[in-house]
Amino acid sequence: MKPLTIAVPKGRIIKTLAPLFERAGLDTAALFADDRRLIRESADGRYRFLLLKPDDVPTYVEYGTADLGVSGRDTLLERKYDLYQPLDLEVGRCRMVVATVAGALIPELPRIATKFARIAREHFASKGVQAEVIYVQGSVELAPLVGLADAIVDLVESGATLRENNLVETETICSISSVLVANRSLFKLRHAEIAPLIQKLRAAVAGASDSPHTLEL
Amino acid sequence: MPRPTPTSAALPDAPRAPSLLAGLSEANGGALEHPLPAGMRDLLPPVARRQGELARRVTGCFELHGYELVTLPVFEYAEVLERGLGALQSDEVLRFVEPESGEVVALRPDMTPQIARILATRFRELPGPARLCYNGSVVRRRRQRARRHRQIFQAGVELLGSEGPSGDLELLRLASEGLRAAGLSSFVFDLGHARIAAALLETLPAAPTSELVEALALKDQSEVSRRALAAGFSGRTLSALSELCELHGGGEIWPRAERLLAGTAAEVALSELRQIWDAVEHAQLAPGLLVDLSETRNFAYYTGLMFQIHAEGPGTPIGAGGRYDGLLGRFGAPRPAAGFALSLDHLAWALERIGREETNEQRLLTVGASEGLLAGLRSLGVACASAPASGAEALAYARAWRYSHVLVVAGTSGSLLRVTDQQERSVLLEPKVVANALGPPTKGALLPAR
């Protein structure tokens, strides 16, 4: 039988995912093998993992090159993929917030620096505010400090980076976590294999939420 | 054609400088570097032939079931077309202003509204049901990803004026037959019902938020629970909405679904869907059969059965359809309606995936043959044309343009060369003899799996 292909984000998030996968009965040793292979098969041959940049995971799944994947809600909200999102894995928790320089007021027609242009635009549009959204790739906190923007829209986990840069949260747009995504057609075609896996993962997530978990992103 | 200079483009009488000309390259003799807008494409000989063949097989099957072919205009008044579109599609429509009338027109994004218009205007007085089929391309504004060409080739049917389960079943049977006629033997029907989620959502007087509908479509259970609670749902309806996300799969979900929805607003729709399921299963219409209760894509448009057809390969449905009893009312001729469309591109992809055997068409290139011989061959159904050159050049030409054989005529004798292996034999110059010598279409190599 063909292995189920799961697209997983490279990097630290794997360490929070691995315990969940293991509790759900997946053999994750291959994920931690110390090499540079981007395709790794579990020893039992049932799963094939594709190691991808986090932002690329939904793309591989949407095109059907992976059956399942793990992606952050931030990416899914920002890029609007045509996928199923059947399970919130409740790891990688953080928040999408609006933040500005402590004590500053956000003007009527604000300029907003962000990596999440769509989320920012839709958030302000829903309040009837015509924000000018400036796309930046990183170090978003810098923008209001040097006058590029009046405020930022960004992901915040503990808030430490904001505090260190003298920024304060003014609004929470939504909470973010990692979710399991599935290709719409493969979810149906391989339902007999995917449905039990989701059920085991669901149980693993429920088990994990009983105990305090570490936040990592 | 010279590259337009800024001055010539600015002259009032000069032709507008189309951006295409910016792609004219003097280096390659004035050929266009980017001759097509993004998302549009040509189908070249082998692919176009294969697709034409596929369309003929599918529509031929529809016609065998009494569905008559209609050909529809490529653009129409946007106001008319958009009456018949699902709400979710309005942002996918490519509109422009028609210069003569100043009216806004739209390239058809879907042929169903056009058929609804025809029924309401031309076939209004005829006894129902009307059975019509179509085959052509629709144009949608391209979203960013996943093989979303702007131009999508479809073949579909509309069954207008036939109510409820018997009409639904006729469609599912036809979809099954159409796919088998195309050569696809392995596919999955995924059944849903528009009134299940809708009935639950309508128990609150306020219209459901689009976020909640979208979360259902994504099967994003935690988001559904959160949004449903925030919207004010409670009790059995709340838990039903949340659990809908888990209710997809084979026949094993029915007991749980029936328990969950008993006594809720969705009970009637569920039992209707169950009836259709039982009938489809009994008639063995599809090798794979699934049900999905939380499907809400386009559910404002559908009023009953909704279904999608999946097969290995394209990673996206190869066909979809359902019942839209509200559609014809929007065109002033209220009556039940249902239909489905197959995506010919995705169907072709699924066929390639299973390694369908291609037959190589026999095409004959002739050197020195008389027009009389060519005409005789054509009357026997042999595709043939004269070569522009003789000798080795003719063979090279035959290879380049996919001819299977070359017939070289010298006086009263002919020599027939098979292009693949250059096997040569002499033949009498009689159309029948030459046609027989070509033999039946050869089985080609298996198409490589993509």
XYZ file of C-alpha atoms in Angstrom:
667
model
C 0.000 0.000 0.000
C 1.172 3.496 -0.854
C 2.350 5.424 2.211
C 0.313 8.411 3.391
C 2.279 11.534 2.559
C 2.386 14.155 5.291
C 3.935 17.576 4.694
C 5.532 18.875 7.890
C 7.210 22.207 8.583
C 10.938 22.078 9.119
C 12.357 23.655 12.238
C 11.439 23.924 15.875
C 7.746 23.166 15.410
C 8.667 19.536 14.685
C 9.712 19.121 18.308
C 6.223 20.040 19.529
C 4.535 17.944 16.875
C 6.565 14.807 17.449
C 5.050 13.927 20.874
C 1.549 14.316 19.386
C 2.413 12.141 16.420
C 3.941 9.531 18.705
C 0.912 9.420 20.980
C -1.164 8.886 17.822
C 1.008 5.892 16.961
C 3.137 7.389 14.193
C 6.754 6.347 13.997
C 8.560 9.692 14.028
C 12.161 8.503 14.258
C 12.611 9.373 10.590
C 11.700 12.980 11.322
C 14.693 13.353 13.598
C 17.254 11.486 11.517
C 20.248 13.759 11.348
C 20.581 14.274 7.625
C 19.420 16.552 4.871
C 16.927 14.355 3.110
C 13.703 16.233 2.404
C 11.665 13.059 1.884
C 11.688 10.567 4.753
C 9.768 7.367 5.141
C 8.779 5.866 8.475
C 10.388 2.495 9.232
C 7.057 0.672 8.884
C 6.581 2.180 5.412
C 3.154 3.583 6.283
C 4.045 7.254 6.245
C 6.167 9.463 4.099
C 7.131 12.872 5.456
C 7.983 15.866 3.275
C 10.087 18.405 5.145
C 9.118 21.849 3.927
C 9.338 25.510 4.742
C 6.233 26.183 6.849
C 4.687 28.537 4.286
C 4.977 25.879 1.569
C 3.082 23.136 3.406
C -0.438 24.189 2.289
C 0.734 24.536 -1.313
C 1.964 20.930 -1.456
C -1.249 19.709 0.111
C -3.536 21.803 -2.075
C -1.910 20.450 -5.215
C -2.325 16.901 -3.939
C 1.381 16.084 -3.733
C 0.874 15.481 -0.016
C -2.274 13.945 1.467
C -1.993 15.769 4.783
C 0.077 18.543 6.274
C 0.617 20.667 9.338
C 0.236 24.401 8.944
C -0.262 27.492 11.093
C -3.628 29.233 11.002
C -1.769 32.443 10.191
C -0.620 31.095 6.816
C -4.035 29.592 6.092
C -5.868 32.826 6.889
C -3.436 34.933 4.944
C -3.353 32.853 1.780
C -6.830 31.182 1.776
C -6.158 27.693 0.476
C -8.779 25.287 -0.772
C -8.213 22.590 1.850
C -9.873 20.787 4.702
C -8.699 21.734 8.179
C -10.149 18.859 10.144
C -8.159 19.107 13.360
C -6.674 21.856 15.477
C -3.476 20.381 16.893
C -3.380 22.996 19.655
C 0.372 23.427 19.437
C 2.338 26.462 18.357
C -0.200 28.663 20.071
C 0.083 32.423 19.662
C -2.059 35.417 18.771
C -2.411 37.754 15.790
C -2.438 41.250 17.262
C -2.358 44.940 16.434
C 0.447 46.688 18.307
C 1.774 50.206 18.426
C 4.289 52.345 20.295
C 3.363 52.620 23.962
C 1.307 55.751 24.516
C 0.805 56.486 20.799
C -2.635 56.807 19.237
C -3.476 55.017 16.008
C -4.670 57.715 13.572
C -7.885 57.688 11.554
C -6.146 56.520 8.352
C -3.351 54.412 9.769
C -0.372 52.897 8.031
C 0.096 49.304 9.095
C 3.303 47.339 8.596
C 2.862 43.572 8.456
C 3.831 40.285 6.911
C 0.109 39.406 6.937
C -1.280 41.897 4.431
C -4.631 40.209 3.857
C -5.341 39.610 7.522
C -4.468 43.242 8.297
C -6.528 44.632 5.423
C -9.570 42.538 6.269
C -9.333 43.330 9.957
C -9.298 47.085 9.443
C -11.826 46.948 6.596
C -14.253 45.066 8.860
C -14.119 48.056 11.209
C -14.547 50.516 8.357
C -10.997 51.805 8.724
C -9.118 52.451 5.487
C -5.678 51.326 6.497
C -2.686 51.574 4.220
C -1.030 48.193 4.524
C 2.720 48.067 4.009
C 4.122 44.616 3.404
C 7.395 43.826 5.176
C 9.108 40.467 5.459
C 10.479 40.560 8.982
C 11.582 42.658 11.956
C 8.076 44.086 11.798
C 8.467 45.681 15.249
C 10.904 48.142 13.782
C 8.357 49.828 11.507
C 6.473 51.981 14.060
C 9.708 52.846 15.890
C 11.214 54.566 12.868
C 8.023 55.972 11.398
C 7.406 53.533 8.526
C 4.004 52.734 10.012
C 1.672 53.781 12.818
C 1.089 50.236 13.983
C 1.861 46.638 13.117
C -0.122 43.446 12.708
C 1.967 40.503 13.797
C 2.113 37.191 15.592
C 2.805 37.387 19.295
C 3.607 34.491 21.559
C 4.741 35.795 24.946
C 4.878 39.480 24.041
C 8.551 39.753 25.030
C 9.680 41.089 21.650
C 6.963 43.738 21.727
C 7.929 44.842 25.245
C 11.615 44.992 24.436
C 10.786 47.314 21.547
C 8.473 49.489 23.629
C 5.358 48.341 21.758
C 1.987 47.467 23.290
C -0.843 45.305 21.998
C -3.963 47.303 21.267
C -6.160 44.529 19.839
C -6.202 40.785 19.406
C -7.386 39.828 15.913
C -7.507 36.075 16.451
C -5.727 33.220 18.131
C -3.389 31.071 16.084
C -2.293 27.465 16.373
C -1.105 24.639 14.158
C -3.792 22.699 12.348
C -3.872 19.503 10.372
C -4.723 20.234 6.741
C -5.897 17.752 4.113
C -6.178 17.798 0.349
C -9.881 17.909 -0.501
C -9.814 15.095 -2.991
C -7.271 12.818 -1.297
C -9.139 13.203 1.979
C -11.984 11.419 0.224
C -9.991 8.960 -1.860
C -7.890 7.798 1.085
C -10.588 8.244 3.669
C -10.165 4.723 5.003
C -6.574 5.519 6.037
C -6.933 9.206 6.891
C -10.037 9.047 9.109
C -8.541 6.636 11.701
C -5.336 8.671 11.795
C -7.284 11.847 12.493
C -9.201 10.071 15.225
C -5.958 8.983 16.892
C -4.529 12.456 16.547
C -7.706 13.914 18.012
C -7.348 11.668 21.037
C -3.677 12.633 21.319
C -4.577 16.338 21.238
C -7.263 15.846 23.881
C -4.740 13.992 26.061
C -2.185 16.751 25.648
C -4.548 19.541 26.575
C -5.100 17.958 30.001
C -1.497 18.606 30.876
C 0.253 21.969 30.636
C 2.164 22.112 27.409
C 5.146 24.128 26.400
C 4.747 26.812 23.817
C 7.118 26.813 20.967
C 7.064 28.422 17.599
C 6.588 45.051 -37.187
C 8.757 47.685 -35.573
C 8.796 48.141 -31.863
C 6.506 51.088 -31.169
C 8.296 54.122 -29.875
C 6.783 56.173 -27.064
C 6.005 58.980 -29.537
C 4.082 56.808 -31.956
C 2.087 55.300 -29.108
C 1.161 58.784 -27.938
C -0.202 59.914 -31.303
C -3.995 60.036 -31.229
C -4.467 58.182 -34.514
C -1.831 55.561 -33.860
C -3.106 52.153 -32.843
C -3.111 51.846 -29.095
C 0.164 50.306 -28.103
C -0.896 46.957 -26.725
C 1.372 45.673 -24.024
C 1.800 42.540 -26.131
C 4.060 44.447 -28.477
C 6.445 45.010 -25.637
C 7.131 41.314 -25.944
C 8.132 41.549 -29.599
C 11.708 40.557 -29.851
C 13.835 41.655 -32.740
C 16.331 38.957 -31.890
C 13.940 36.151 -32.817
C 12.492 37.742 -35.893
C 9.591 39.516 -34.243
C 8.053 36.490 -32.540
C 5.982 37.095 -29.429
C 7.687 36.185 -26.215
C 4.531 36.061 -24.108
C 1.706 35.631 -26.543
C -1.015 34.602 -24.092
C -2.464 36.178 -20.960
C -1.633 34.222 -17.815
C -3.924 31.253 -17.308
C -4.863 30.836 -20.977
C -3.334 28.061 -23.026
C -3.384 26.311 -26.353
C -4.125 22.639 -26.750
C -1.716 21.333 -29.377
C -2.302 18.367 -31.711
C -1.963 15.208 -29.633
C -3.575 16.752 -26.557
C -6.358 18.473 -28.463
C -7.206 15.267 -30.304
C -7.290 13.316 -27.067
C -9.503 15.908 -25.469
C -11.862 16.019 -28.429
C -12.137 12.258 -28.261
C -12.869 12.391 -24.546
C -15.548 15.049 -25.019
C -17.143 12.965 -27.793
C -17.232 9.851 -25.650
C -18.767 11.649 -22.709
C -21.348 13.673 -24.649
C -22.086 10.615 -26.787
C -23.024 8.807 -23.609
C -25.201 11.731 -22.506
C -26.951 11.689 -25.882
C -27.601 7.960 -25.568
C -29.541 8.779 -22.427
C -31.765 11.246 -24.262
C -29.864 14.424 -23.419
C -29.653 16.743 -26.424
C -26.621 18.857 -27.121
C -26.847 22.656 -27.045
C -24.124 25.138 -27.980
C -24.103 28.327 -25.979
C -22.655 31.797 -26.512
C -19.278 32.516 -24.913
C -20.443 35.772 -23.360
C -23.761 37.146 -22.265
C -25.158 40.057 -20.288
C -23.646 39.820 -16.852
C -26.964 40.599 -15.227
C -28.583 37.548 -16.864
C -25.704 35.147 -16.231
C -25.170 36.218 -12.667
C -28.765 35.575 -11.757
C -27.930 31.905 -11.987
C -24.604 31.791 -10.208
C -23.933 30.582 -6.724
C -23.093 33.497 -4.450
C -19.531 32.289 -4.015
C -18.776 32.559 -7.683
C -19.473 36.230 -8.323
C -15.842 37.198 -7.744
C -14.677 34.697 -10.326
C -16.551 36.244 -13.236
C -14.601 38.002 -15.986
C -16.729 41.013 -16.994
C -16.268 43.746 -19.532
C -18.297 46.457 -21.184
C -19.510 45.584 -24.646
C -18.564 48.582 -26.800
C -21.672 48.537 -29.016
C -24.324 48.523 -26.332
C -22.415 49.841 -23.344
C -23.802 46.887 -21.395
C -21.721 44.892 -18.964
C -21.219 41.391 -20.294
C -19.485 38.397 -18.746
C -17.569 35.506 -20.203
C -19.559 32.488 -19.089
C -18.126 31.124 -15.835
C -20.662 28.306 -15.851
C -23.085 27.028 -18.454
C -25.929 26.137 -16.098
C -27.366 29.702 -16.003
C -27.330 29.767 -19.806
C -29.350 26.574 -19.956
C -31.728 28.003 -17.375
C -32.170 31.064 -19.605
C -32.861 28.877 -22.647
C -35.420 26.842 -20.786
C -37.177 29.908 -19.423
C -37.309 31.613 -22.828
C -37.339 28.995 -25.575
C -38.586 25.742 -24.087
C -40.913 27.168 -21.514
C -44.074 25.684 -22.993
C -42.700 22.207 -23.645
C -43.669 19.381 -21.310
C -41.025 18.516 -18.743
C -38.567 17.204 -17.990
C -36.090 18.799 -20.393
C -32.860 16.903 -20.899
C -30.008 19.000 -22.281
C -26.260 18.555 -22.384
C -23.335 20.761 -23.293
C -19.645 20.629 -23.953
C -17.387 23.662 -24.055
C -15.154 25.920 -22.091
C -15.987 28.276 -19.277
C -13.804 31.131 -18.114
C -13.148 32.053 -14.531
C -10.975 34.698 -13.020
C -7.924 32.848 -11.977
C -7.293 32.335 -8.337
C -3.654 32.033 -7.502
C -3.088 28.335 -7.351
C -3.712 24.705 -7.969
C -4.023 24.337 -11.712
C -6.755 26.882 -11.886
C -6.585 27.670 -15.526
C -8.838 30.505 -16.510
C -10.330 28.456 -19.274
C -11.882 25.226 -18.083
C -13.204 22.546 -20.431
C -16.437 21.009 -19.269
C -19.053 18.560 -20.395
C -22.269 18.485 -18.445
C -25.988 17.845 -18.338
C -29.091 19.568 -17.026
C -32.270 17.769 -16.056
C -34.956 20.423 -15.795
C -38.430 19.788 -14.445
C -37.768 16.479 -12.746
C -38.205 16.359 -9.032
C -36.579 14.710 -6.079
C -34.825 11.397 -5.668
C -35.739 9.868 -9.034
C -34.193 12.811 -10.878
C -31.185 12.770 -8.551
C -30.668 9.121 -9.218
C -30.955 9.579 -12.978
C -28.103 12.098 -12.781
C -25.866 9.929 -10.652
C -26.459 7.017 -12.974
C -25.590 9.201 -15.955
C -22.418 10.501 -14.290
C -21.376 6.941 -13.636
C -22.091 5.892 -17.227
C -20.313 8.962 -18.606
C -17.162 8.240 -16.640
C -17.170 4.607 -17.672
C -17.694 5.635 -21.305
C -14.608 7.822 -20.943
C -12.668 4.783 -19.772
C -12.503 5.559 -16.066
C -13.428 2.563 -13.964
C -12.170 3.719 -10.590
C -13.855 6.734 -9.019
C -15.613 7.827 -5.853
C -19.002 9.500 -5.475
C -19.122 11.782 -2.468
C -22.704 12.675 -1.569
C -23.946 15.578 0.498
C -27.160 17.515 1.002
C -27.468 21.295 0.977
C -30.334 21.350 3.460
C -28.524 19.631 6.322
C -26.213 22.444 7.399
C -28.631 25.045 6.044
C -31.566 23.760 8.107
C -29.473 23.808 11.261
C -28.146 27.300 10.537
C -31.634 28.643 9.803
C -32.875 27.777 13.267
C -31.495 31.144 14.293
C -33.364 34.118 12.829
C -30.157 36.021 12.012
C -28.366 34.939 8.865
C -25.415 32.711 9.655
C -22.072 34.408 9.489
C -20.033 33.605 6.419
C -17.178 32.652 8.743
C -19.276 29.889 10.271
C -20.272 28.568 6.840
C -16.669 28.703 5.727
C -15.461 26.894 8.850
C -17.987 24.128 8.106
C -16.703 23.870 4.543
C -13.161 23.522 5.906
C -14.318 20.939 8.486
C -12.543 23.145 10.997
C -14.304 21.700 13.994
C -12.831 23.861 16.736
C -13.593 26.977 14.720
C -17.157 25.780 14.002
C -17.804 25.214 17.710
C -16.397 28.593 18.627
C -18.276 30.520 15.929
C -21.548 28.625 16.452
C -21.440 29.344 20.170
C -20.682 33.011 19.509
C -23.556 33.187 17.015
C -25.956 32.036 19.726
C -26.544 28.401 18.849
C -27.172 26.107 21.766
C -28.240 22.630 22.779
C -28.646 19.933 20.142
C -28.200 22.285 17.210
C -24.871 23.479 18.576
C -23.541 19.981 19.092
C -24.944 18.868 15.734
C -23.145 21.701 13.910
C -19.882 20.836 15.583
C -20.189 17.096 15.017
C -21.128 17.538 11.361
C -17.425 18.113 10.756
C -16.735 14.507 11.764
C -19.594 13.017 9.792
C -17.945 12.037 6.556
C -17.005 8.613 5.337
C -18.671 5.401 4.262
C -21.924 3.785 5.338
C -20.638 3.413 8.907
C -21.534 7.027 9.699
C -25.298 6.636 9.210
C -26.231 5.375 12.696
C -24.292 8.191 14.337
C -25.649 10.786 11.895
C -29.219 9.643 12.422
C -28.854 9.729 16.204
C -27.237 13.149 16.084
C -29.790 14.787 13.815
C -32.963 13.047 15.078
C -35.428 15.724 16.110
C -33.352 18.553 14.651
C -34.250 20.728 11.681
C -31.915 18.652 9.497
C -33.745 15.355 10.023
C -35.787 15.478 6.799
C -32.787 16.298 4.606
C -30.792 13.523 6.226
C -33.426 10.912 5.491
C -33.674 12.165 1.901
C -29.911 11.772 1.522
C -30.051 8.324 3.078
C -32.633 7.275 0.491
C -30.381 8.403 -2.339
C -27.386 6.698 -0.717
C -29.246 3.401 -0.416
C -30.325 3.558 -4.042
C -26.821 4.402 -5.303
C -25.343 1.621 -3.231
C -27.963 -0.858 -4.347
C -27.437 -0.013 -8.019
C -23.641 -0.076 -7.542
C -23.294 3.171 -9.437
C -19.793 3.933 -8.201
C -16.832 1.776 -7.186
C -16.415 4.043 -4.155
C -19.229 5.736 -2.246
C -18.837 8.327 0.505
C -21.078 10.771 2.297
C -20.152 14.152 3.718
C -22.595 16.026 5.926
C -20.657 19.241 6.479
C -20.135 20.143 2.850
C -21.250 23.765 2.536
C -19.382 24.959 -0.534
C -21.926 26.708 -2.704
C -24.733 25.493 -0.475
C -26.704 28.702 -0.984
C -27.135 27.605 -4.590
C -28.042 23.962 -4.068
C -31.361 22.937 -2.552
C -30.969 19.178 -2.180
C -28.442 16.566 -3.201
C -24.903 17.825 -3.830
C -22.184 15.515 -5.078
C -18.586 15.514 -6.085
C -16.670 12.908 -8.036
C -13.094 12.088 -7.129
C -10.426 9.980 -8.778
C -6.715 9.482 -8.238
C -4.596 12.028 -10.034
C -5.679 15.623 -10.180
C -5.986 16.177 -6.405
C -9.216 18.050 -7.006
C -12.717 16.813 -7.968
C -13.192 15.641 -11.551
C -16.859 16.516 -11.488
C -19.593 17.992 -9.350
C -23.294 18.606 -9.399
C -26.542 18.490 -7.539
C -30.047 19.850 -7.273
C -30.848 23.546 -7.540
C -34.611 23.838 -7.496
C -34.396 27.584 -6.900
C -32.472 28.331 -10.081
C -35.202 28.427 -12.710
C -37.339 30.653 -10.514
C -34.646 33.290 -10.850
C -35.282 33.205 -14.592
C -39.030 33.417 -14.186
C -39.839 29.768 -14.886
C -39.906 28.105 -11.472
C -39.497 24.337 -11.623
C -37.078 21.799 -10.226
C -33.627 21.493 -11.762
C -30.507 19.413 -11.306
C -27.338 18.732 -13.208
C -23.652 18.071 -13.118
C -20.493 18.916 -15.025
C -17.315 16.949 -15.565
C -14.002 18.734 -15.876
C -12.448 17.270 -19.008
C -8.931 18.326 -17.946
C -9.200 16.623 -14.603
C -10.859 13.599 -16.141
C -8.005 13.325 -18.655
C -5.543 13.575 -15.787
C -7.264 10.768 -13.899
C -7.239 8.622 -17.035
C -3.537 9.212 -17.542
C -2.934 8.298 -13.937
C -4.389 4.843 -14.376
C -2.268 4.384 -17.491
C -5.048 4.279 -20.023
C -3.854 2.811 -23.272
C -3.736 5.367 -26.039
C -4.462 4.265 -29.536
C -2.195 5.817 -32.095
C -4.261 7.180 -34.898
C -3.248 6.053 -38.377
C -2.151 9.058 -40.381
C -0.771 8.619 -43.851
C 1.694 10.958 -45.558
C 1.871 10.498 -49.312
C 4.612 11.280 -51.813
C 3.470 11.503 -55.422
C -0.017 10.060 -54.885
C -2.894 11.202 -57.110
C -5.770 13.274 -55.735
C -8.014 10.380 -56.724
C -6.135 7.971 -54.455
C -6.192 10.477 -51.584
C -9.942 10.983 -51.993
C -10.471 7.245 -52.037
C -8.455 6.813 -48.858
C -10.364 9.597 -47.103
C -13.687 8.013 -48.033
C -12.442 4.933 -46.171
C -11.680 7.056 -43.132
C -7.912 7.221 -43.555
C -6.419 10.580 -42.595
C -3.937 11.503 -45.314
C -2.113 14.427 -46.877
C 0.688 14.960 -49.389
C 4.228 15.490 -48.249
C 5.932 18.798 -49.044
C 9.096 16.945 -50.043
C 10.320 13.452 -50.856
C 12.933 11.033 -49.579
C 14.490 11.527 -46.169
C 12.822 14.904 -45.796
C 9.398 13.286 -46.139
C 10.239 10.856 -43.364
C 11.463 13.681 -41.130
C 8.273 15.600 -41.898
C 6.165 12.551 -41.054
C 7.914 12.189 -37.699
C 7.535 15.866 -36.881
C 3.799 15.886 -37.559
C 2.924 12.455 -36.172
C 2.135 10.573 -39.387
C 2.163 6.828 -38.821
C 3.005 5.824 -42.408
C 4.524 7.240 -45.575
C 3.286 6.057 -48.976
C 5.751 6.687 -51.796
C 4.243 6.369 -55.270
C 6.505 5.636 -58.193
C 4.572 5.161 -61.440
C 2.038 2.401 -60.813
C 3.599 0.874 -57.744
C 3.611 2.102 -54.186
C 5.803 1.528 -51.217
C 4.423 1.892 -47.717
C 6.797 2.769 -44.905
C 5.905 2.471 -41.231
C 7.407 5.478 -39.482
C 8.143 3.874 -36.106
C 10.394 1.086 -37.362
C 10.809 2.061 -41.043
C 9.502 -1.326 -42.089
C 8.721 -1.148 -45.775
C 6.347 -3.107 -48.013
C 5.058 -2.649 -51.506
C 1.341 -2.124 -52.031
C -1.062 -1.890 -54.938
C -2.291 1.672 -55.433
C -5.877 0.842 -54.533
C -7.453 2.771 -51.644
C -8.739 -0.429 -50.029
C -5.410 -2.198 -50.325
C -3.509 0.727 -48.831
C -6.057 1.129 -46.019
C -5.800 -2.569 -45.170
C -2.026 -2.393 -45.236
C -2.120 0.319 -42.595
C -3.746 -2.172 -40.291
C -5.820 -1.342 -37.215
C -4.740 1.521 -34.944
C -1.733 0.333 -32.987
C -1.796 0.244 -29.251
C 0.494 2.991 -28.139
C 2.783 2.989 -25.182
C 1.132 3.458 -21.833
C 1.020 7.104 -21.056
C 3.449 7.763 -18.264
C 1.747 8.291 -14.910
C 2.089 11.903 -13.870
